[in-house]
mmCIF file of C-alpha atoms and ligand atoms in Angstrom:
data_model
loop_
_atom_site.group_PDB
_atom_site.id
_atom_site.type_symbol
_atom_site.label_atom_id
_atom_site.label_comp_id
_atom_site.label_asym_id
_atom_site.label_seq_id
_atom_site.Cartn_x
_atom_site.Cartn_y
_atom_site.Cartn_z
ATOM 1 C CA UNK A 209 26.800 1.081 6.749
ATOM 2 C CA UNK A 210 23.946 -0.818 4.643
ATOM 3 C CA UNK A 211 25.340 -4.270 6.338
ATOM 4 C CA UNK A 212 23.770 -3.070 9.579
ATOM 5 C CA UNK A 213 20.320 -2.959 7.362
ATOM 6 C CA UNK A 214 18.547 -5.917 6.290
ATOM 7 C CA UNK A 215 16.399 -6.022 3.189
ATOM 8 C CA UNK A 216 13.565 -8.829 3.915
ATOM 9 C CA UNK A 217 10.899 -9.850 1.820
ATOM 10 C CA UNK A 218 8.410 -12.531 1.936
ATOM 11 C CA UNK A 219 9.445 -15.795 -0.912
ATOM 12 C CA UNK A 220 7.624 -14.933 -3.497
ATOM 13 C CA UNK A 221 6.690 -13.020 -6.898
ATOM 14 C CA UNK A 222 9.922 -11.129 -7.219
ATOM 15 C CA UNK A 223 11.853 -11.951 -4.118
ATOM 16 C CA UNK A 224 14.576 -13.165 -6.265
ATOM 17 C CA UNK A 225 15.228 -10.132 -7.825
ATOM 18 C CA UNK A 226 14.351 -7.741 -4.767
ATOM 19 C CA UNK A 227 16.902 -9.859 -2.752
ATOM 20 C CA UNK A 228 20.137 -9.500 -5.369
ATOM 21 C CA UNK A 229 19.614 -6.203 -5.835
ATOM 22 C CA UNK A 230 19.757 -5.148 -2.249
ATOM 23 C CA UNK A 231 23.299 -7.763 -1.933
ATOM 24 C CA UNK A 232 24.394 -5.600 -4.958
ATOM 25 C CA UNK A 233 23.968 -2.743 -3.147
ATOM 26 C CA UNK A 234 25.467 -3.757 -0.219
ATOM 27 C CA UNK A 235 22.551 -4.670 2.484
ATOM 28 C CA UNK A 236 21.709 -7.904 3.926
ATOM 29 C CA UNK A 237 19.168 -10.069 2.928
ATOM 30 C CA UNK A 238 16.262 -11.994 4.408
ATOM 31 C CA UNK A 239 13.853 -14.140 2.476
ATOM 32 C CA UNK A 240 10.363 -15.189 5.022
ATOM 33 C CA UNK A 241 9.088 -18.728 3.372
ATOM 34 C CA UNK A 242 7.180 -21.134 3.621
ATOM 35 C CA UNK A 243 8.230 -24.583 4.048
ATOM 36 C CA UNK A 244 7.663 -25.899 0.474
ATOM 37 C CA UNK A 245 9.974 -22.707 -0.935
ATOM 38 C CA UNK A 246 12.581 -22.692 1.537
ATOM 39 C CA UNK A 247 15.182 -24.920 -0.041
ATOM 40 C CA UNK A 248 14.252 -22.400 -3.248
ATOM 41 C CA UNK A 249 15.306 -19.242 -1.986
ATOM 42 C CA UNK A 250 18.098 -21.387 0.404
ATOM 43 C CA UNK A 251 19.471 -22.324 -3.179
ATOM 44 C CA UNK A 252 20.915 -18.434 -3.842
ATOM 45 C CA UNK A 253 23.751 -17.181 -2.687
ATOM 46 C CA UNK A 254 22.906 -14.031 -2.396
ATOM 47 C CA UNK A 255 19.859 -14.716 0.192
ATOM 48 C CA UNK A 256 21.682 -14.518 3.716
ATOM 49 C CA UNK A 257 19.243 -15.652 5.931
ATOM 50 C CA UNK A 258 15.879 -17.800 5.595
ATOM 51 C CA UNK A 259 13.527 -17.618 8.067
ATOM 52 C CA UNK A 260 10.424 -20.489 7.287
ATOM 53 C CA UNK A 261 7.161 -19.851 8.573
ATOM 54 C CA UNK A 262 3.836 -22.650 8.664
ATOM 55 C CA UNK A 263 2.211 -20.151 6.505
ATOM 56 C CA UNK A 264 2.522 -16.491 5.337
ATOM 57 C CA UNK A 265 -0.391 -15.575 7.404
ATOM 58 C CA UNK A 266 2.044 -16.449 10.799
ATOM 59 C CA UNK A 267 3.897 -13.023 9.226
ATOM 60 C CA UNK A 268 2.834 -10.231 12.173
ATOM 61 C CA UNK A 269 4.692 -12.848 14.810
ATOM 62 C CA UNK A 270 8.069 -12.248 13.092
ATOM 63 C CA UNK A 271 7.752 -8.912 14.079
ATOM 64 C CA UNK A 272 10.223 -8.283 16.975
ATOM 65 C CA UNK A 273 12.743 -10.450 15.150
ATOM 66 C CA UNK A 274 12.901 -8.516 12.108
ATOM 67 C CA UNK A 275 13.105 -5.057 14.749
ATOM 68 C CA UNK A 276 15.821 -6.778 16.207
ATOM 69 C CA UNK A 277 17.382 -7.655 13.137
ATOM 70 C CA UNK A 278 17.126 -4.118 11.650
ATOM 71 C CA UNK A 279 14.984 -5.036 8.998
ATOM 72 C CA UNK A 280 13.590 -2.833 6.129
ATOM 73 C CA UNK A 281 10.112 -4.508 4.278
ATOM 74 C CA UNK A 282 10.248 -4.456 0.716
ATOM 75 C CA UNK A 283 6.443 -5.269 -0.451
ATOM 76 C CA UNK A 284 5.535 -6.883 -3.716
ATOM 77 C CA UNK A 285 2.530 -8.333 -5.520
ATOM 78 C CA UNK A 286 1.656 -11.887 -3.230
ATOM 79 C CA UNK A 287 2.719 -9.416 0.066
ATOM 80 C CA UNK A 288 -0.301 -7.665 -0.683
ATOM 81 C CA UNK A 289 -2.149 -10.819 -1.509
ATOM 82 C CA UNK A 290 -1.557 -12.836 1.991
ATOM 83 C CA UNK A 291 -1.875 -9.615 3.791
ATOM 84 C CA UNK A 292 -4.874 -7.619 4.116
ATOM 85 C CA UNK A 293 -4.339 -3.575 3.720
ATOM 86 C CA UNK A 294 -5.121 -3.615 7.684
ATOM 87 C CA UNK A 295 -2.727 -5.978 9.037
ATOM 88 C CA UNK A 296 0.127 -3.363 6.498
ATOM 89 C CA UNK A 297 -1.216 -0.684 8.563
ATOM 90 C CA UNK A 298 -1.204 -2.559 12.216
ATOM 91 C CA UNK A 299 2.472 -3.639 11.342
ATOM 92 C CA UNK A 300 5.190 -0.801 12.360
ATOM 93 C CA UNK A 301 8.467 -2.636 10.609
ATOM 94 C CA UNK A 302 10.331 -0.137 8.641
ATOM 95 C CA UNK A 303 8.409 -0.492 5.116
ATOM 96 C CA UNK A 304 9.546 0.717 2.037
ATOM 97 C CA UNK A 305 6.443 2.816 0.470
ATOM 98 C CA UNK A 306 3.255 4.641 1.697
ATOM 99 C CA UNK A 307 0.645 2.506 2.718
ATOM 100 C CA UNK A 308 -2.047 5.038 1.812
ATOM 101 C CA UNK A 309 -1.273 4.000 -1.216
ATOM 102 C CA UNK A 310 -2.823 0.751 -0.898
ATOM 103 C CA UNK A 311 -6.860 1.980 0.168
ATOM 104 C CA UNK A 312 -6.655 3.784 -3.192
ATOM 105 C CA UNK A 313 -4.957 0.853 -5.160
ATOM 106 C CA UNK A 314 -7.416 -1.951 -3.833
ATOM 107 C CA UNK A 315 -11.226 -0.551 -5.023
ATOM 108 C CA UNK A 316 -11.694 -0.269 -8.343
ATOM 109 C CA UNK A 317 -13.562 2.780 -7.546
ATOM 110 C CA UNK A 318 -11.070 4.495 -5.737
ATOM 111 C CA UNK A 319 -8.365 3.588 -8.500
ATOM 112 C CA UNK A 320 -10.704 5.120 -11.559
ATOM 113 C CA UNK A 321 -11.358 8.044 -9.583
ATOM 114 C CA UNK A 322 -7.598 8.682 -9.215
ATOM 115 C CA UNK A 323 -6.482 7.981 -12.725
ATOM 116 C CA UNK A 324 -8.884 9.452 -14.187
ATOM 117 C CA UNK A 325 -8.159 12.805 -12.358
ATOM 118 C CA UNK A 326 -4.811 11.962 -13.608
ATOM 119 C CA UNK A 327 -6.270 12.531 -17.415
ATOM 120 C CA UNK A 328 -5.810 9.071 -17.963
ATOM 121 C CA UNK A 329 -7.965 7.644 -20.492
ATOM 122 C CA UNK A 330 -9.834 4.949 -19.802
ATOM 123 C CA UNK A 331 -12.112 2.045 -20.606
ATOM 124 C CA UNK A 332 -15.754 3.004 -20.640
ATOM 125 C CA UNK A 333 -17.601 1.819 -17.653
ATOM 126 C CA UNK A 334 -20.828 0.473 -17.749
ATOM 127 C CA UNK A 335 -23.402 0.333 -14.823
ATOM 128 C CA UNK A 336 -25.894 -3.001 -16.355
ATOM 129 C CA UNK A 337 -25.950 -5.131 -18.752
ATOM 130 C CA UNK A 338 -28.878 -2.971 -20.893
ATOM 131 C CA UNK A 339 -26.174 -0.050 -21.145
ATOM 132 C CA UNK A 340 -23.849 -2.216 -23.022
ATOM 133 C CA UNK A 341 -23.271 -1.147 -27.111
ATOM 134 C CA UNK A 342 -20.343 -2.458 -27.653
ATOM 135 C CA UNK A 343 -18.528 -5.643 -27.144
ATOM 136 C CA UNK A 344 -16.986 -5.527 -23.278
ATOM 137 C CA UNK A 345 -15.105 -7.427 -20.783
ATOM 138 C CA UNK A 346 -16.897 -8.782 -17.296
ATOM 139 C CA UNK A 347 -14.264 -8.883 -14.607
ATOM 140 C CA UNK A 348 -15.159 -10.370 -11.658
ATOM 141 C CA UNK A 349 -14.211 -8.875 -8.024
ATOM 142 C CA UNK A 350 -11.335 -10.575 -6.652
ATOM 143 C CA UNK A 351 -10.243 -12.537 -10.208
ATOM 144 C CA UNK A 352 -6.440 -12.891 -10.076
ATOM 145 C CA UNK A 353 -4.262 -12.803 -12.757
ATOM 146 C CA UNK A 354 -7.274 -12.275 -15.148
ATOM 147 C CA UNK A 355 -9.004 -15.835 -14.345
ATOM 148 C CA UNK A 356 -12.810 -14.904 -14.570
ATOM 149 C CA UNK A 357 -12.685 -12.301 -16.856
ATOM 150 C CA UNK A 358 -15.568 -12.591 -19.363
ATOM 151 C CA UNK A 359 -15.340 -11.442 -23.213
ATOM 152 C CA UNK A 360 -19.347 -10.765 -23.909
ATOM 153 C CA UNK A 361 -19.765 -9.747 -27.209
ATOM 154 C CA UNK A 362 -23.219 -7.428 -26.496
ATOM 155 C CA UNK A 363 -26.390 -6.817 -24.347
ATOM 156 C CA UNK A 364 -28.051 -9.949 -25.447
ATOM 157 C CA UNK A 365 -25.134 -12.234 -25.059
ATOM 158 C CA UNK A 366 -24.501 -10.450 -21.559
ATOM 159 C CA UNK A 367 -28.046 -11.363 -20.517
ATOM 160 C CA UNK A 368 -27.199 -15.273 -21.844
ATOM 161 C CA UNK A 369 -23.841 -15.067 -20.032
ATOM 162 C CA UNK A 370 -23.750 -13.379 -17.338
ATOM 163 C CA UNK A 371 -27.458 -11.611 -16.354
ATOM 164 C CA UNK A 372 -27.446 -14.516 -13.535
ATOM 165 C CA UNK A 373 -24.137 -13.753 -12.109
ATOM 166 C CA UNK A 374 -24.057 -13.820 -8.353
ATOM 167 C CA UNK A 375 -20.542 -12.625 -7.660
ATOM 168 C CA UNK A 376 -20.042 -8.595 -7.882
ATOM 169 C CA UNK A 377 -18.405 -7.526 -11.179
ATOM 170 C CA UNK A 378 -17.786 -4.356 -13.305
ATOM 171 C CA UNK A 379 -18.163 -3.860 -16.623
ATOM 172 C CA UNK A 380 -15.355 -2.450 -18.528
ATOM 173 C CA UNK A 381 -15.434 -1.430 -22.610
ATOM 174 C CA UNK A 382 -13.525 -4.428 -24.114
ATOM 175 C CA UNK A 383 -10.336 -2.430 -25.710
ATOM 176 C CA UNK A 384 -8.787 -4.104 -28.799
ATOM 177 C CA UNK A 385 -5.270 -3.233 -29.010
ATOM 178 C CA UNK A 386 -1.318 -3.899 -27.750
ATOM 179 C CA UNK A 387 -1.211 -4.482 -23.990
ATOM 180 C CA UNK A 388 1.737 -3.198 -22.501
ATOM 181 C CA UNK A 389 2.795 -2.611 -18.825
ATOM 182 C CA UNK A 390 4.951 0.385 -18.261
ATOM 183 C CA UNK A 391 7.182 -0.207 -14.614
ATOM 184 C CA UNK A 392 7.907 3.123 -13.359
ATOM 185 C CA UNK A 393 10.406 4.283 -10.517
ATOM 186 C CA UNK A 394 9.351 7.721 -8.951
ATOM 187 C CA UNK A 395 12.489 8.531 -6.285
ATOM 188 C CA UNK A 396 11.315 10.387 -3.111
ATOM 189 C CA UNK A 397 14.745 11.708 -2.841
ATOM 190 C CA UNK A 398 15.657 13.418 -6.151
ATOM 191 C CA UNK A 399 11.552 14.052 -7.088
ATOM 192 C CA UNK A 400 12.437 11.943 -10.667
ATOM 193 C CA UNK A 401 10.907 9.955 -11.898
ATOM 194 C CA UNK A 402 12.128 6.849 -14.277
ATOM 195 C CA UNK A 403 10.962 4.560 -16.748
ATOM 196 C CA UNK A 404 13.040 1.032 -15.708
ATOM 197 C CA UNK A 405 11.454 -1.763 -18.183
ATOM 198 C CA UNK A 406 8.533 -2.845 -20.095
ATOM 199 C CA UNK A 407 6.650 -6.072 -20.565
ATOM 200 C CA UNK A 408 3.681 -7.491 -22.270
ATOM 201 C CA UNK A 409 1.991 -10.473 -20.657
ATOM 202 C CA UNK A 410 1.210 -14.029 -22.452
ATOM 203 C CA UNK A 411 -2.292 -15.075 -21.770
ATOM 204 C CA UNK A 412 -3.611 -17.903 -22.819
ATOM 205 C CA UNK A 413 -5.909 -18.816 -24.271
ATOM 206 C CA UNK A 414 -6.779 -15.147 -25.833
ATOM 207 C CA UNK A 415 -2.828 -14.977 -27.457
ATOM 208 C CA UNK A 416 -3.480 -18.301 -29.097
ATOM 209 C CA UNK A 417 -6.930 -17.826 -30.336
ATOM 210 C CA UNK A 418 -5.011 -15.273 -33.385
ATOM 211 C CA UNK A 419 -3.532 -19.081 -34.382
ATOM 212 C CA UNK A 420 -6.660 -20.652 -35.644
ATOM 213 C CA UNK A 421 -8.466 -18.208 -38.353
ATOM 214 C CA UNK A 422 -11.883 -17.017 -37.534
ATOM 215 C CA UNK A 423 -13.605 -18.721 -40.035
ATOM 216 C CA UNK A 424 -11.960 -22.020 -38.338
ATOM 217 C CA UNK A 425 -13.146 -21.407 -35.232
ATOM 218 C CA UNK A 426 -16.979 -20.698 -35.878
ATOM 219 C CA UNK A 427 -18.925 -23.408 -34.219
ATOM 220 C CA UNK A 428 -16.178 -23.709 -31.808
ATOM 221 C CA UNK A 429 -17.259 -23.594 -28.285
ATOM 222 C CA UNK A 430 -14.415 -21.702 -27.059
ATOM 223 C CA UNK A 431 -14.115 -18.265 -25.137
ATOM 224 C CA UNK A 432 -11.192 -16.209 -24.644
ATOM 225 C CA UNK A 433 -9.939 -16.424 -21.218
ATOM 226 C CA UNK A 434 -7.197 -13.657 -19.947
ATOM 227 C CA UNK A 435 -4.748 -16.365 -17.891
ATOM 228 C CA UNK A 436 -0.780 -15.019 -17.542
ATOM 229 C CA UNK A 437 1.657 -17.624 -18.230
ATOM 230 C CA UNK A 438 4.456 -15.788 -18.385
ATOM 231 C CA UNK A 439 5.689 -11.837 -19.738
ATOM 232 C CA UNK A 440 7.731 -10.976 -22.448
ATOM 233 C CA UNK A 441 10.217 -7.920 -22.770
ATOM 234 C CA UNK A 442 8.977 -5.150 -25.335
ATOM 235 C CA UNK A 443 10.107 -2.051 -26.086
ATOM 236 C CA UNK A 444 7.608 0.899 -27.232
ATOM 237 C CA UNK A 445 7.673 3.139 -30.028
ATOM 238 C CA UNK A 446 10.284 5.751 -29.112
ATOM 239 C CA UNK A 447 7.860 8.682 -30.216
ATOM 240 C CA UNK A 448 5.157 7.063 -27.698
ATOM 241 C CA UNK A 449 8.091 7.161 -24.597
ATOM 242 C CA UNK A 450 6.917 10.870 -23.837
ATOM 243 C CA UNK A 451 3.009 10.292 -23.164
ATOM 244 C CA UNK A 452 3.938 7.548 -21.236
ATOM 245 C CA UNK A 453 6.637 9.532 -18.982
ATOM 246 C CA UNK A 454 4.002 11.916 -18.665
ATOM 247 C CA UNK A 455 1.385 9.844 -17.652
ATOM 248 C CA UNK A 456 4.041 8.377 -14.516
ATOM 249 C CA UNK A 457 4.714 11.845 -14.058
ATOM 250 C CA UNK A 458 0.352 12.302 -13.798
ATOM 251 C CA UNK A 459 -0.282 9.752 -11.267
ATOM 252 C CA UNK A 460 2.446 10.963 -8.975
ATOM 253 C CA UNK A 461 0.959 14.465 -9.020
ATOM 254 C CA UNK A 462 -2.759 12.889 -8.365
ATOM 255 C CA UNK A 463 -1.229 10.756 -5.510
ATOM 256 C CA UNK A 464 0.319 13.572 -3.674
ATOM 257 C CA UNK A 465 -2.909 15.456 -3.274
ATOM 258 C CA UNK A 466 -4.946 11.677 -2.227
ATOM 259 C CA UNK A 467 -2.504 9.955 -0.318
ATOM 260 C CA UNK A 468 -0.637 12.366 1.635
ATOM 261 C CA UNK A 469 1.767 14.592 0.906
ATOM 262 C CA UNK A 470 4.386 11.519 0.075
ATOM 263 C CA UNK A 471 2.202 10.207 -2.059
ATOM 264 C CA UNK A 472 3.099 7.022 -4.498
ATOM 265 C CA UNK A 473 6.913 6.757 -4.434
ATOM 266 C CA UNK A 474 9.259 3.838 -5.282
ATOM 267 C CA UNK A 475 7.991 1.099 -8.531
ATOM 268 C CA UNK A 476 4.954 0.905 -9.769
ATOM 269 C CA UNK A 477 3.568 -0.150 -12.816
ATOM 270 C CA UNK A 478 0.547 1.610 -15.522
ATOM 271 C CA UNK A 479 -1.279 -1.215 -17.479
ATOM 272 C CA UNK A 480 -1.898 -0.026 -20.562
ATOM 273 C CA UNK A 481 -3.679 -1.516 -24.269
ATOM 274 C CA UNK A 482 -2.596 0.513 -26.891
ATOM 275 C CA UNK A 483 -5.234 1.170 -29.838
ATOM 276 C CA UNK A 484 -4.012 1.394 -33.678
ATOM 277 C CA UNK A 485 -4.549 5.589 -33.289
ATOM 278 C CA UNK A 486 -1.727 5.154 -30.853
ATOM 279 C CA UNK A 487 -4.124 6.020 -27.925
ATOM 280 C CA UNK A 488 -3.438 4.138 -24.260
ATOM 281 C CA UNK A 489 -5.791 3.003 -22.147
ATOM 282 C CA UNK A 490 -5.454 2.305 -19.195
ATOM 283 C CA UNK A 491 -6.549 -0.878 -17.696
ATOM 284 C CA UNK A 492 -5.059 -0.592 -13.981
ATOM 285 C CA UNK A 493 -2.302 0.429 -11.832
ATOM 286 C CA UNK A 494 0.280 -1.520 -9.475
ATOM 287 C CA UNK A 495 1.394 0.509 -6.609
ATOM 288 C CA UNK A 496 4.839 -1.751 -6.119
ATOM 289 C CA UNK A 497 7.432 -3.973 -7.960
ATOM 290 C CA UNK A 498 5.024 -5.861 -10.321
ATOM 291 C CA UNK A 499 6.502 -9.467 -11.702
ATOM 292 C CA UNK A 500 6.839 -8.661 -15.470
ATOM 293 C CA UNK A 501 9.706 -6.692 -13.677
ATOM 294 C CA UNK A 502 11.259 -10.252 -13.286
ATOM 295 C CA UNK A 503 12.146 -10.047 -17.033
ATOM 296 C CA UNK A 504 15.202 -7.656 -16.275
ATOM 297 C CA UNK A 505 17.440 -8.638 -12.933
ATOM 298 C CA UNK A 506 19.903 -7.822 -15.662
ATOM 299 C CA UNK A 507 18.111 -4.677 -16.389
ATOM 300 C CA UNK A 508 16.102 -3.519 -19.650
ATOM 301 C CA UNK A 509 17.282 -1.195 -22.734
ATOM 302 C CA UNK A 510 15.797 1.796 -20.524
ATOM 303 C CA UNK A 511 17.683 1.402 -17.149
ATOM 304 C CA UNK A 512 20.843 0.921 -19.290
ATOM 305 C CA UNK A 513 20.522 3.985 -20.816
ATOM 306 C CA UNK A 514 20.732 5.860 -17.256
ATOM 307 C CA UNK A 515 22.827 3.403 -15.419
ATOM 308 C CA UNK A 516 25.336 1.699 -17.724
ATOM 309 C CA UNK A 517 25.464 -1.200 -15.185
ATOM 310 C CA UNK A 518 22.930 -3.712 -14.213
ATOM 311 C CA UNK A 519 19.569 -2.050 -13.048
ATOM 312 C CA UNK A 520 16.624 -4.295 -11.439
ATOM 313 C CA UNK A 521 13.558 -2.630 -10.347
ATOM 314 C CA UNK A 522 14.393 -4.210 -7.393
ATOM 315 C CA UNK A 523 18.208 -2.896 -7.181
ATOM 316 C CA UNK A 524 16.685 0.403 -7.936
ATOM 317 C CA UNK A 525 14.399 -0.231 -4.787
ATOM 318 C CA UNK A 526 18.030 -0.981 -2.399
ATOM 319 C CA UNK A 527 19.877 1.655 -4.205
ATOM 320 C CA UNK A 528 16.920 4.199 -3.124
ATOM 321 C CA UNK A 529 16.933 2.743 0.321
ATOM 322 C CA UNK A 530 21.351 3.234 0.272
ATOM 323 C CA UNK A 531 20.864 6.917 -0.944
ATOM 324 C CA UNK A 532 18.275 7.931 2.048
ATOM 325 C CA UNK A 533 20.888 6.136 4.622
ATOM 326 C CA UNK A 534 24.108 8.069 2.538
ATOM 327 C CA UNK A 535 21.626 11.487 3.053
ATOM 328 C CA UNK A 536 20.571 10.405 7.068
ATOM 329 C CA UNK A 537 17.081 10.680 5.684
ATOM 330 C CA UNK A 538 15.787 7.293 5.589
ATOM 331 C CA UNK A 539 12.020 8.353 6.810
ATOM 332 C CA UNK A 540 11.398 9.748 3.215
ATOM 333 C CA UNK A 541 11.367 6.629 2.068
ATOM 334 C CA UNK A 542 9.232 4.590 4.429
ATOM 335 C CA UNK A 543 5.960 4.372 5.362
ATOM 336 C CA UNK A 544 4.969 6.862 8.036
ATOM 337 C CA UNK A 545 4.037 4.237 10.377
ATOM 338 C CA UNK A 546 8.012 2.716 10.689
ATOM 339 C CA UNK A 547 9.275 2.885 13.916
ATOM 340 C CA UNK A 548 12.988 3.249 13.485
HETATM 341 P P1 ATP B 826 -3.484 -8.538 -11.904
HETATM 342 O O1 ATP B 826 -4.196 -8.001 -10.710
HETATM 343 O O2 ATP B 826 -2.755 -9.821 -11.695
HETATM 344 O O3 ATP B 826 -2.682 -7.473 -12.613
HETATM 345 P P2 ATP B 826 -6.060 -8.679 -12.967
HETATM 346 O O4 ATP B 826 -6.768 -9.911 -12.581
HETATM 347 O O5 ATP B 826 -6.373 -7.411 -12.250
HETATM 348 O O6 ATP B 826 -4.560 -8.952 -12.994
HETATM 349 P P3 ATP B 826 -6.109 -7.168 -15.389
HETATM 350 O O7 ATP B 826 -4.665 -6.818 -15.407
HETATM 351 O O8 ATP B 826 -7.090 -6.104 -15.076
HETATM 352 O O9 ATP B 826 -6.339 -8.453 -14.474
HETATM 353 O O10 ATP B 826 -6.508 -7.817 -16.773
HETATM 354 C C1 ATP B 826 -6.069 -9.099 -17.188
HETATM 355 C C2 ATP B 826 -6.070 -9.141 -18.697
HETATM 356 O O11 ATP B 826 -7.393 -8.953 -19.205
HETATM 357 C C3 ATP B 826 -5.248 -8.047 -19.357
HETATM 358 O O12 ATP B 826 -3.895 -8.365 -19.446
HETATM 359 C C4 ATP B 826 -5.904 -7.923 -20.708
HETATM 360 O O13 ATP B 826 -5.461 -8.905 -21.617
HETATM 361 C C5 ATP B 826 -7.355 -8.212 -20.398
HETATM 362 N N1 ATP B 826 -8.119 -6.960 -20.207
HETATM 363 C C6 ATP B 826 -8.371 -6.329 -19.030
HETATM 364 N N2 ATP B 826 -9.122 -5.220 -19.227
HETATM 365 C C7 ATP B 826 -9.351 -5.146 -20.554
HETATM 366 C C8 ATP B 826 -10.081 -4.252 -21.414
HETATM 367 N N3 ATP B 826 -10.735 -3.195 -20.910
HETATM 368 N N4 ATP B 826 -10.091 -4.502 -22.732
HETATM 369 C C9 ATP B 826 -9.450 -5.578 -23.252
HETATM 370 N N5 ATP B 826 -8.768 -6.474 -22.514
HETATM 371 C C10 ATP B 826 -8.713 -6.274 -21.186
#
């Protein structure tokens, strides 16, 4: 039955791994490229069919193909990225997840007002520069991948720094601790929810910066920056694994009472820094398959422990998408606006 189905995702971020997991589940698959990744994604065997567009922003005119080709959208990180939250709502593909989701994900607002009714603790938030009393982190609206982020040490070096700033920014408590991003699956079908993997991210230059002792590096002109370059796997203190179930197990409840009654289902991921009294705080949330998932095609310490085979985030996305066909309830886990 899944052959009928097509699992399609755009080349990018964690195609790779959404695309073998839905072949190990039995589906077809479809990577959408551009032209300078097609011979990438061409190179797997498990990718069935390429389709190569001028540019990801020609996406909405593949449309009627991907109807006709019985096509289910699996959305990552760079899908949200080249498409804006109103072309996801104009587009009526089958789409794995609830697009509500995505008003509340994309203003920083919106997402503090949601964790924190999820008794989340977070950052302190501060509203100017003259507030600040402790040292802090400037991020700048629309910084990816933590490029022009600002460490300002206090008000005075603020007012140096970054009093002249044109761009919009918030203001965020700089939190000295462990980062460490928790990847979550919450299944619409069985109401559980699952912790799949773990990662911590490499940033340079702030990782390195431990390397040369502070004494060394007064005088130096050099400010931390918050660049990924790559994730490594981690795995958490197995007396911290509860608070962290229970803070997936938060955010769903929140997200059923702001985005419909669906609410957040399917991966998503809780960015957290972890402080030496063992406290998280949270930093952000992903609403979908983030790419420190990447880390564990093969699957992590944690899926093993449920599935005893090979468990992606992404094969737990297909096998999800398989159980709803097996139960002839696929709606539950698509967006509302699929047309079947
Ligand atoms: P992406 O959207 O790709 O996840 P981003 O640009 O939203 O990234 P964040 O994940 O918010 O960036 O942060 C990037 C990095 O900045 C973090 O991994 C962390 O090292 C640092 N950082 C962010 N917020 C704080 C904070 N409050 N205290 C200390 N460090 C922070």
């Amino acid at each position: 039955m899944n052959r009928h189905y097509t699992i399609a995702t755009l080349g990018s971020h964690s195609a790779l791994q959404i695309l073998k997991g839905a072949r190990d589940e039995g589906f077809r698959t479809l990577a959408i490229t551009n032209p300078q990744t097609e011979r990438l994604y061409r190179s797997f065997r498990f990718v069935d069919e390429v389709i190569v567009l001028p540019s990801y922003s020609a996406f909405p005119s593949l449309f009627e193909e991907l109807r006709a080709r019985k096509a289910i959208v699996v959305p990552h990180g760079s899908f949200v990225a080249y498409l804006s939250p109103e072309e996801h709502k104009k587009m009526t593909i089958p789409y794995f997840g609830n697009k509500a989701v995505l008003d509340w994900e994309a203003s920083r607002e919106l997402q503090r007002d949601w964790l924190t009714r999820a008794g989340l603790r977070l950052p302190r938030q501060f509203k100017s520069g003259a507030e600040i009393d402790r040292p802090v982190i400037v991020k700048l609206y629309g910084a990816a991948g933590g490029k022009g982020y600002m460490f300002i040490r206090d008000a005075a070096d603020f007012e140096e720094r970054a009093g002249s700033l044109k761009a919009q920014y918030t203001i965020q408590e700089y939190i000295i601790g462990v980062p460490l991003y928790i990847h979550y699956f919450y299944s619409p079908l069985s109401g559980e929810l699952e912790i799949m993997s773990m990662d911590r991210r490499y940033e340079t230059n702030v990782d390195s910066l431990g390397r040369i002792p502070a004494a060394a590096q007064e005088g130096m002109d050099v400010d931390p920056s918050y660049v990924v370059v790559g994730n490594s796997p981690v795995s958490l203190r197995e007396s911290m694994l509860a608070e962290a179930l229970e803070m997936g197990d938060n955010v769903i409840r929140v997200s059923k009472e702001i985005c419909g009654p669906k609410g957040l289902f399917g991966a998503f991921c809780i960015e957290t820094i972890i402080t030496p009294d063992m406290h998280f705080y949270i930093m952000e949330i992903s609403a979908r398959i983030v790419a420190g998932s990447n880390l564990f095609i093969d699957g992590s310490p944690y899926s093993y422990l449920n599935y005893s085979e090979p468990m992606s985030t992404g094969r737990r996305i297909a096998r999800e998408i398989k159980n709803a066909l097996l139960a002839s309830n696929l709606r539950a886990v698509l967006d509302d606006s699929s047309v079947l």
